mmCIF file of C-alpha atoms in Angstrom:
data_model
loop_
_atom_site.group_PDB
_atom_site.id
_atom_site.type_symbol
_atom_site.label_atom_id
_atom_site.label_comp_id
_atom_site.label_asym_id
_atom_site.label_seq_id
_atom_site.Cartn_x
_atom_site.Cartn_y
_atom_site.Cartn_z
ATOM 1 C CA MET A 300 384.971 252.144 167.713
ATOM 2 C CA SER A 301 385.580 254.139 170.749
ATOM 3 C CA THR A 302 387.463 252.710 173.469
ATOM 4 C CA LYS A 303 386.589 255.725 175.663
ATOM 5 C CA ARG A 304 383.770 254.979 179.175
ATOM 6 C CA THR A 305 381.152 256.304 178.798
ATOM 7 C CA PHE A 306 378.376 257.933 181.776
ATOM 8 C CA SER A 307 375.070 258.368 181.831
ATOM 9 C CA VAL A 308 372.748 260.716 183.921
ATOM 10 C CA GLY A 309 372.363 260.481 187.066
ATOM 11 C CA GLU A 310 375.645 258.095 187.467
ATOM 12 C CA GLU A 311 377.551 258.943 190.666
ATOM 13 C CA LEU A 312 381.082 259.791 190.437
ATOM 14 C CA ALA A 313 383.487 259.075 193.985
ATOM 15 C CA GLY A 314 386.718 260.785 194.167
ATOM 16 C CA PRO A 315 389.646 260.589 197.519
ATOM 17 C CA VAL A 316 387.882 260.503 200.827
ATOM 18 C CA ARG A 317 390.768 261.812 202.741
ATOM 19 C CA GLY A 318 390.715 263.551 206.050
ATOM 20 C CA ILE A 319 392.507 267.280 206.866
ATOM 21 C CA THR A 320 395.023 267.503 208.489
ATOM 22 C CA ASN A 321 397.586 269.944 209.031
ATOM 23 C CA GLU A 322 399.752 268.646 207.239
ATOM 24 C CA ARG A 323 397.768 268.204 204.345
ATOM 25 C CA ILE A 324 397.309 271.925 204.349
ATOM 26 C CA GLU A 325 400.820 272.523 204.892
ATOM 27 C CA TRP A 326 401.239 270.521 202.300
ATOM 28 C CA TYR A 327 399.234 272.696 199.919
ATOM 29 C CA ASP A 328 400.360 275.929 200.946
ATOM 30 C CA SER A 329 403.866 275.138 200.775
ATOM 31 C CA ALA A 330 403.769 273.614 197.610
ATOM 32 C CA MET A 331 401.362 276.332 195.994
ATOM 33 C CA LEU A 332 404.289 279.022 197.325
ATOM 34 C CA SER A 333 406.963 277.353 195.761
ATOM 35 C CA ALA A 334 405.065 276.938 192.068
ATOM 36 C CA CYS A 335 404.719 280.724 192.232
ATOM 37 C CA MET A 336 408.111 280.883 192.791
ATOM 38 C CA ASN A 337 409.850 277.726 191.369
ATOM 39 C CA GLU A 338 412.230 276.583 194.039
ATOM 40 C CA LEU A 339 410.512 275.792 197.768
ATOM 41 C CA ARG A 340 408.883 277.372 199.823
ATOM 42 C CA GLN A 341 407.953 277.425 203.523
ATOM 43 C CA VAL A 342 404.101 278.501 204.320
ATOM 44 C CA GLY A 343 403.906 280.522 206.808
ATOM 45 C CA SER A 344 401.415 281.940 209.293
ATOM 46 C CA ASN A 345 397.982 282.432 208.222
ATOM 47 C CA ILE A 346 394.348 281.188 208.842
ATOM 48 C CA HIS A 347 394.895 277.677 207.331
ATOM 49 C CA THR A 348 398.338 277.046 209.369
ATOM 50 C CA ASP A 349 398.018 279.235 212.545
ATOM 51 C CA GLU A 350 395.109 278.755 215.503
ATOM 52 C CA ALA A 351 395.192 281.906 217.574
ATOM 53 C CA PHE A 352 395.701 284.108 214.495
ATOM 54 C CA ALA A 353 392.384 281.916 212.878
ATOM 55 C CA ARG A 354 389.896 282.624 215.735
ATOM 56 C CA GLN A 355 391.161 286.311 215.964
ATOM 57 C CA GLU A 356 390.375 286.497 212.943
ATOM 58 C CA GLY A 357 386.375 285.072 213.444
ATOM 59 C CA PHE A 358 386.757 281.223 212.871
ATOM 60 C CA SER A 359 386.071 278.733 215.586
ATOM 61 C CA GLY A 360 389.696 277.270 214.436
ATOM 62 C CA ILE A 361 392.041 276.442 211.507
ATOM 63 C CA ASN A 362 389.993 275.621 208.517
ATOM 64 C CA ALA A 363 391.691 274.030 205.523
ATOM 65 C CA ASP A 364 392.656 276.497 201.887
ATOM 66 C CA GLY A 365 389.245 275.665 199.768
ATOM 67 C CA MET A 366 392.278 275.270 196.733
ATOM 68 C CA ILE A 367 392.797 271.189 198.627
ATOM 69 C CA MET A 368 389.636 270.646 197.501
ATOM 70 C CA THR A 369 388.976 272.299 194.649
ATOM 71 C CA ASN A 370 392.223 269.669 193.222
ATOM 72 C CA TRP A 371 390.848 267.117 194.823
ATOM 73 C CA CYS A 372 387.533 267.109 192.235
ATOM 74 C CA SER A 373 389.863 268.487 189.863
ATOM 75 C CA GLU A 374 391.601 264.893 190.290
ATOM 76 C CA MET A 375 388.560 263.119 190.397
ATOM 77 C CA LEU A 376 387.673 264.299 186.884
ATOM 78 C CA VAL A 377 391.789 264.329 185.594
ATOM 79 C CA ARG A 378 390.948 260.003 186.307
ATOM 80 C CA GLU A 379 387.897 259.960 184.919
ATOM 81 C CA PHE A 380 387.855 262.284 182.366
ATOM 82 C CA GLY A 381 392.155 262.536 181.393
ATOM 83 C CA LEU A 382 392.843 265.004 178.306
ATOM 84 C CA ASP A 383 389.514 265.610 177.262
ATOM 85 C CA TYR A 384 389.083 267.489 180.727
ATOM 86 C CA ILE A 385 392.820 268.841 181.350
ATOM 87 C CA GLU A 386 392.362 269.918 177.527
ATOM 88 C CA ARG A 387 388.893 271.169 177.620
ATOM 89 C CA GLY A 388 386.551 271.150 180.866
ATOM 90 C CA GLU A 389 385.344 273.250 183.207
ATOM 91 C CA LEU A 390 385.085 273.796 187.499
ATOM 92 C CA ARG A 391 383.761 275.698 189.521
ATOM 93 C CA THR A 392 383.448 275.797 193.434
ATOM 94 C CA LYS A 393 381.913 277.128 195.780
ATOM 95 C CA PHE A 394 383.212 277.656 199.590
ATOM 96 C CA ILE A 395 380.397 277.353 201.346
ATOM 97 C CA LYS A 396 381.572 276.380 204.982
ATOM 98 C CA PRO A 397 384.431 276.698 206.575
ATOM 99 C CA VAL A 398 386.531 272.925 205.821
ATOM 100 C CA ASN A 399 387.748 272.424 209.298
ATOM 101 C CA PHE A 400 390.505 270.243 210.865
ATOM 102 C CA ASN A 401 390.007 266.484 211.288
ATOM 103 C CA VAL A 402 387.109 266.440 208.978
ATOM 104 C CA LEU A 403 386.897 263.610 206.437
ATOM 105 C CA LEU A 404 386.234 265.021 203.193
ATOM 106 C CA HIS A 405 383.966 262.542 200.159
ATOM 107 C CA VAL A 406 384.551 263.691 197.496
ATOM 108 C CA LYS A 407 381.891 263.390 194.823
ATOM 109 C CA ALA A 408 380.375 264.426 191.549
ATOM 110 C CA ARG A 409 377.155 263.487 189.955
ATOM 111 C CA VAL A 410 376.307 263.188 185.945
ATOM 112 C CA LYS A 411 373.396 265.820 184.735
ATOM 113 C CA GLU A 412 373.580 265.982 181.361
ATOM 114 C CA ALA A 413 374.732 264.160 178.730
ATOM 115 C CA ASN A 414 374.589 264.379 175.161
ATOM 116 C CA ARG A 415 376.202 263.471 172.393
ATOM 117 C CA SER A 416 377.970 266.135 170.608
ATOM 118 C CA ALA A 417 377.942 267.121 166.721
ATOM 119 C CA SER A 418 381.204 265.594 166.087
ATOM 120 C CA GLY A 419 380.550 262.425 167.922
ATOM 121 C CA GLY A 420 381.935 262.975 171.286
ATOM 122 C CA MET A 421 380.150 263.811 174.606
ATOM 123 C CA GLU A 422 379.181 266.821 176.313
ATOM 124 C CA TYR A 423 379.136 265.985 180.461
ATOM 125 C CA VAL A 424 377.386 268.577 182.384
ATOM 126 C CA LEU A 425 378.378 266.728 186.441
ATOM 127 C CA ASP A 426 377.406 268.458 189.770
ATOM 128 C CA VAL A 427 380.115 268.364 191.650
ATOM 129 C CA TRP A 428 380.638 268.434 195.721
ATOM 130 C CA CYS A 429 382.565 267.823 198.752
ATOM 131 C CA GLU A 430 380.835 266.275 202.020
ATOM 132 C CA ASP A 431 382.220 264.919 205.246
ATOM 133 C CA GLU A 432 381.857 261.870 207.029
ATOM 134 C CA HIS A 433 377.314 262.779 208.391
ATOM 135 C CA GLY A 434 376.642 263.821 204.529
ATOM 136 C CA THR A 435 377.071 267.845 204.908
ATOM 137 C CA LYS A 436 378.015 269.537 202.207
ATOM 138 C CA LEU A 437 380.863 271.751 202.311
ATOM 139 C CA VAL A 438 381.734 272.493 198.867
ATOM 140 C CA ASP A 439 379.238 272.354 196.226
ATOM 141 C CA GLY A 440 379.862 273.342 191.845
ATOM 142 C CA ASP A 441 379.604 271.894 188.526
ATOM 143 C CA ALA A 442 381.701 270.511 185.957
ATOM 144 C CA LYS A 443 381.647 270.725 182.163
ATOM 145 C CA VAL A 444 383.431 268.823 180.397
ATOM 146 C CA ALA A 445 383.294 268.057 176.398
ATOM 147 C CA ALA A 446 384.984 264.013 175.544
ATOM 148 C CA ALA A 447 385.955 263.888 172.060
ATOM 149 C CA ALA A 448 385.406 260.928 170.056
ATOM 150 C CA MET B 61 393.902 300.447 193.020
ATOM 151 C CA LEU B 62 396.698 298.729 192.545
ATOM 152 C CA GLY B 63 400.062 298.802 194.465
ATOM 153 C CA GLY B 64 398.505 298.660 197.968
ATOM 154 C CA TYR B 65 396.215 296.298 199.784
ATOM 155 C CA ILE B 66 393.962 293.539 197.898
ATOM 156 C CA SER B 67 391.532 295.193 199.410
ATOM 157 C CA ASP B 68 392.022 298.754 198.265
ATOM 158 C CA LEU B 69 390.796 297.187 194.872
ATOM 159 C CA ASP B 70 388.694 298.268 192.950
ATOM 160 C CA THR B 71 385.885 297.461 190.133
ATOM 161 C CA GLY B 72 387.997 297.956 186.992
ATOM 162 C CA ASP B 73 391.614 297.661 188.259
ATOM 163 C CA VAL B 74 393.300 296.678 185.855
ATOM 164 C CA PHE B 75 396.529 294.128 187.045
ATOM 165 C CA GLU B 76 399.820 294.652 185.120
ATOM 166 C CA PRO B 77 400.643 291.129 183.712
ATOM 167 C CA VAL B 78 402.467 288.539 185.082
ATOM 168 C CA GLU B 79 404.837 286.411 182.785
ATOM 169 C CA TYR B 80 406.677 283.035 183.560
ATOM 170 C CA THR B 81 408.287 280.031 182.334
ATOM 171 C CA LEU B 82 406.672 276.733 183.011
ATOM 172 C CA THR B 83 408.558 274.013 184.070
ATOM 173 C CA ALA B 84 409.021 270.376 185.195
ATOM 174 C CA PHE B 85 409.457 271.543 189.222
ATOM 175 C CA MET B 86 405.904 273.593 189.013
ATOM 176 C CA CYS B 87 403.836 271.471 187.980
ATOM 177 C CA SER B 88 404.780 268.405 189.677
ATOM 178 C CA GLU B 89 405.854 270.594 192.843
ATOM 179 C CA TYR B 90 401.784 271.229 192.692
ATOM 180 C CA ALA B 91 400.232 268.642 192.130
ATOM 181 C CA HIS B 92 402.999 266.679 194.895
ATOM 182 C CA GLY B 93 401.268 269.553 197.230
ATOM 183 C CA THR B 94 397.710 268.347 196.244
ATOM 184 C CA GLU B 95 398.372 264.454 196.301
ATOM 185 C CA GLU B 96 397.582 264.296 192.392
ATOM 186 C CA GLN B 97 399.324 261.391 191.382
ATOM 187 C CA SER B 98 398.112 261.266 188.079
ATOM 188 C CA GLU B 99 401.647 261.139 185.525
ATOM 189 C CA PHE B 100 400.051 264.148 183.371
ATOM 190 C CA PHE B 101 401.742 266.313 185.967
ATOM 191 C CA HIS B 102 404.843 264.504 187.109
ATOM 192 C CA SER B 103 406.267 263.422 183.458
ATOM 193 C CA ALA B 104 406.391 263.216 179.999
ATOM 194 C CA HIS B 105 404.923 259.667 180.166
ATOM 195 C CA ASN B 106 401.613 259.594 179.752
ATOM 196 C CA PRO B 107 399.033 259.915 176.737
ATOM 197 C CA ALA B 108 399.838 263.597 175.729
ATOM 198 C CA GLY B 109 403.257 262.899 175.649
ATOM 199 C CA ARG B 110 404.142 265.993 177.373
ATOM 200 C CA GLN B 111 404.498 267.040 180.898
ATOM 201 C CA LEU B 112 401.071 269.314 181.588
ATOM 202 C CA ARG B 113 401.015 272.081 183.302
ATOM 203 C CA PRO B 114 397.718 271.273 186.780
ATOM 204 C CA PRO B 115 394.181 273.091 185.421
ATOM 205 C CA THR B 116 394.246 274.444 188.939
ATOM 206 C CA MET B 117 397.297 275.718 188.682
ATOM 207 C CA ILE B 118 395.523 278.997 187.898
ATOM 208 C CA HIS B 119 395.261 280.283 191.653
ATOM 209 C CA ALA B 120 399.439 280.404 191.918
ATOM 210 C CA ASP B 121 398.846 282.551 188.675
ATOM 211 C CA LYS B 122 396.410 284.682 190.655
ATOM 212 C CA MET B 123 398.353 284.921 193.786
ATOM 213 C CA LEU B 124 401.110 286.298 190.745
ATOM 214 C CA LEU B 125 399.237 288.470 189.719
ATOM 215 C CA LEU B 126 398.971 290.042 193.376
ATOM 216 C CA GLU B 127 402.297 290.087 194.442
ATOM 217 C CA LYS B 128 402.781 292.252 191.209
ATOM 218 C CA ASN B 129 400.176 294.463 192.112
ATOM 219 C CA CYS B 130 399.666 294.895 195.821
ATOM 220 C CA LEU B 131 402.772 296.103 197.181
ATOM 221 C CA LYS B 132 401.646 296.233 200.872
ATOM 222 C CA GLU B 133 400.255 292.357 200.428
ATOM 223 C CA GLN B 134 402.331 290.055 198.986
ATOM 224 C CA ARG B 135 400.856 286.787 200.234
ATOM 225 C CA ILE B 136 403.769 285.326 198.282
ATOM 226 C CA SER B 137 406.522 287.173 200.244
ATOM 227 C CA GLY B 138 404.647 286.568 203.693
ATOM 228 C CA MET B 139 403.540 289.664 204.247
ATOM 229 C CA LYS B 140 399.744 290.065 205.371
ATOM 230 C CA GLY B 141 396.878 292.397 205.164
ATOM 231 C CA PRO B 142 394.430 294.186 207.419
ATOM 232 C CA ASP B 143 392.160 291.220 207.567
ATOM 233 C CA ALA B 144 392.660 288.068 206.067
ATOM 234 C CA ARG B 145 390.868 286.340 202.907
ATOM 235 C CA VAL B 146 388.988 284.142 202.422
ATOM 236 C CA HIS B 147 388.672 282.083 198.780
ATOM 237 C CA TYR B 148 385.153 281.805 197.881
ATOM 238 C CA GLU B 149 384.318 280.649 194.034
ATOM 239 C CA TYR B 150 386.825 279.448 192.137
ATOM 240 C CA HIS B 151 385.766 278.356 188.518
ATOM 241 C CA ALA B 152 388.045 277.675 185.255
ATOM 242 C CA LYS B 153 387.744 276.796 182.130
ATOM 243 C CA GLN B 154 390.376 275.351 180.428
ATOM 244 C CA HIS B 155 390.635 276.448 176.478
ATOM 245 C CA SER B 156 393.882 274.067 175.627
ATOM 246 C CA ALA B 157 396.337 272.855 177.588
ATOM 247 C CA ALA B 158 399.671 274.310 178.543
ATOM 248 C CA TYR B 159 403.537 272.474 178.709
ATOM 249 C CA VAL B 160 406.479 272.384 180.713
ATOM 250 C CA GLY B 161 408.912 274.761 178.819
ATOM 251 C CA GLU B 162 406.303 276.962 177.307
ATOM 252 C CA THR B 163 406.180 281.020 178.945
ATOM 253 C CA LEU B 164 402.857 281.679 179.997
ATOM 254 C CA VAL B 165 401.368 285.298 180.078
ATOM 255 C CA VAL B 166 398.734 285.819 182.853
ATOM 256 C CA THR B 167 396.194 288.881 182.675
ATOM 257 C CA GLY B 168 393.711 289.710 185.135
ATOM 258 C CA ARG B 169 390.830 292.634 186.056
ATOM 259 C CA ILE B 170 388.667 293.140 189.282
ATOM 260 C CA VAL B 171 384.588 293.048 187.219
ATOM 261 C CA GLU B 172 383.829 293.893 190.842
ATOM 262 C CA LYS B 173 383.655 294.504 194.425
ATOM 263 C CA TYR B 174 380.574 294.268 196.251
ATOM 264 C CA VAL B 175 379.415 294.235 199.465
ATOM 265 C CA LYS B 176 376.930 290.695 200.244
ATOM 266 C CA ARG B 177 375.369 290.167 203.647
ATOM 267 C CA ASN B 178 378.058 293.203 205.191
ATOM 268 C CA ARG B 179 380.860 291.768 204.050
ATOM 269 C CA PRO B 180 382.940 292.835 201.151
ATOM 270 C CA TYR B 181 383.908 290.056 197.920
ATOM 271 C CA LEU B 182 386.117 291.285 195.457
ATOM 272 C CA TRP B 183 384.979 289.305 191.725
ATOM 273 C CA TYR B 184 388.389 288.689 189.189
ATOM 274 C CA TYR B 185 388.267 287.858 186.126
ATOM 275 C CA MET B 186 391.322 286.523 184.632
ATOM 276 C CA GLU B 187 393.604 284.483 181.247
ATOM 277 C CA VAL B 188 396.540 282.893 180.950
ATOM 278 C CA HIS B 189 397.827 282.797 177.460
ATOM 279 C CA THR B 190 400.599 281.126 176.055
ATOM 280 C CA LYS B 191 403.372 283.493 174.969
ATOM 281 C CA ASP B 192 402.494 283.365 171.011
ATOM 282 C CA GLY B 193 398.801 284.130 171.145
ATOM 283 C CA ARG B 194 396.626 280.692 172.408
ATOM 284 C CA LEU B 195 394.883 280.410 175.021
ATOM 285 C CA VAL B 196 394.747 278.138 177.851
ATOM 286 C CA THR B 197 392.668 279.128 180.434
ATOM 287 C CA THR B 198 390.279 281.376 181.870
ATOM 288 C CA TYR B 199 388.718 282.510 185.065
ATOM 289 C CA ASN B 200 386.517 283.940 187.633
ATOM 290 C CA ASP B 201 387.330 284.103 191.705
ATOM 291 C CA ARG B 202 385.534 285.548 194.055
ATOM 292 C CA THR B 203 387.147 286.212 197.151
ATOM 293 C CA LEU B 204 386.121 287.780 200.636
ATOM 294 C CA LEU B 205 387.672 290.504 201.585
ATOM 295 C CA ARG B 206 386.321 289.697 205.445
ATOM 296 C CA TYR B 207 385.285 286.478 207.332
ATOM 297 C CA ARG B 208 384.259 288.430 210.152
ATOM 298 C CA PRO B 209 380.824 290.796 209.077
ATOM 299 C CA GLU B 210 381.397 294.510 209.667
ATOM 300 C CA GLY B 211 381.003 296.035 213.280
ATOM 301 C CA VAL B 212 382.009 292.719 214.741
ATOM 302 C CA ALA B 213 385.056 292.638 216.756
ATOM 303 C CA ALA B 214 388.069 290.579 216.467
#
């Protein structure tokens, strides 16, 4: 008998709750460049790190790279579904509003569908989103995970 | 058109592929940069028994494709185009895990270049396979080529 946790329709999952800081923005952008080049790199000027440049491009100030929030959503799915998500999962995120410096971000998900598969596992469909401390949705998305039996 | 700025890319453009060997540093550093502490991405001490690539690293693959195919706007090298690009949608489907030590081949194309609410967008489609042909990730990405609407001065 499987000891895997199962999820019910309507169940809410809570991911990280983290503030958007200059350091976190720099960590992601530098790490992404480092991963690309297989050596440590430091991010330069862009709309995520340079206030003047961000304003010149039409933003109200520096804003977080959307992939920071996507990674925090993914972290929640890795924690809840493990290899089932890493090997067979699907995640979509839409960056519907700029996520500005100093916002406190809450990563959340809700199980929308939970169906038994022919192989005896579970197939989940989830709404996934990030909201600020006032409950305003800044990132919207969904996910699918086929959990093996 | 390949070889220019990202905004020169057009519907139907097919990228020259990128190939690289996945290292422990790449996986761990990418995960570290997002505070992802799962042992899957930092060592082999996890249920898979091998260190894995974070599923979201497809975004780094996109940057590698652009670096190779948009020579006037090589973002990894610090070059900027005429406008900042803004990521609008990430949509990755995993088909298998990728392991440290495997050689990965990244392919991609522009599905569509279009304008919505006076703003130009690119829709990318990408695939990552291992060199021996196993499908790892398929990916759709929509990116805004310019945040300021047409006709609004900087």
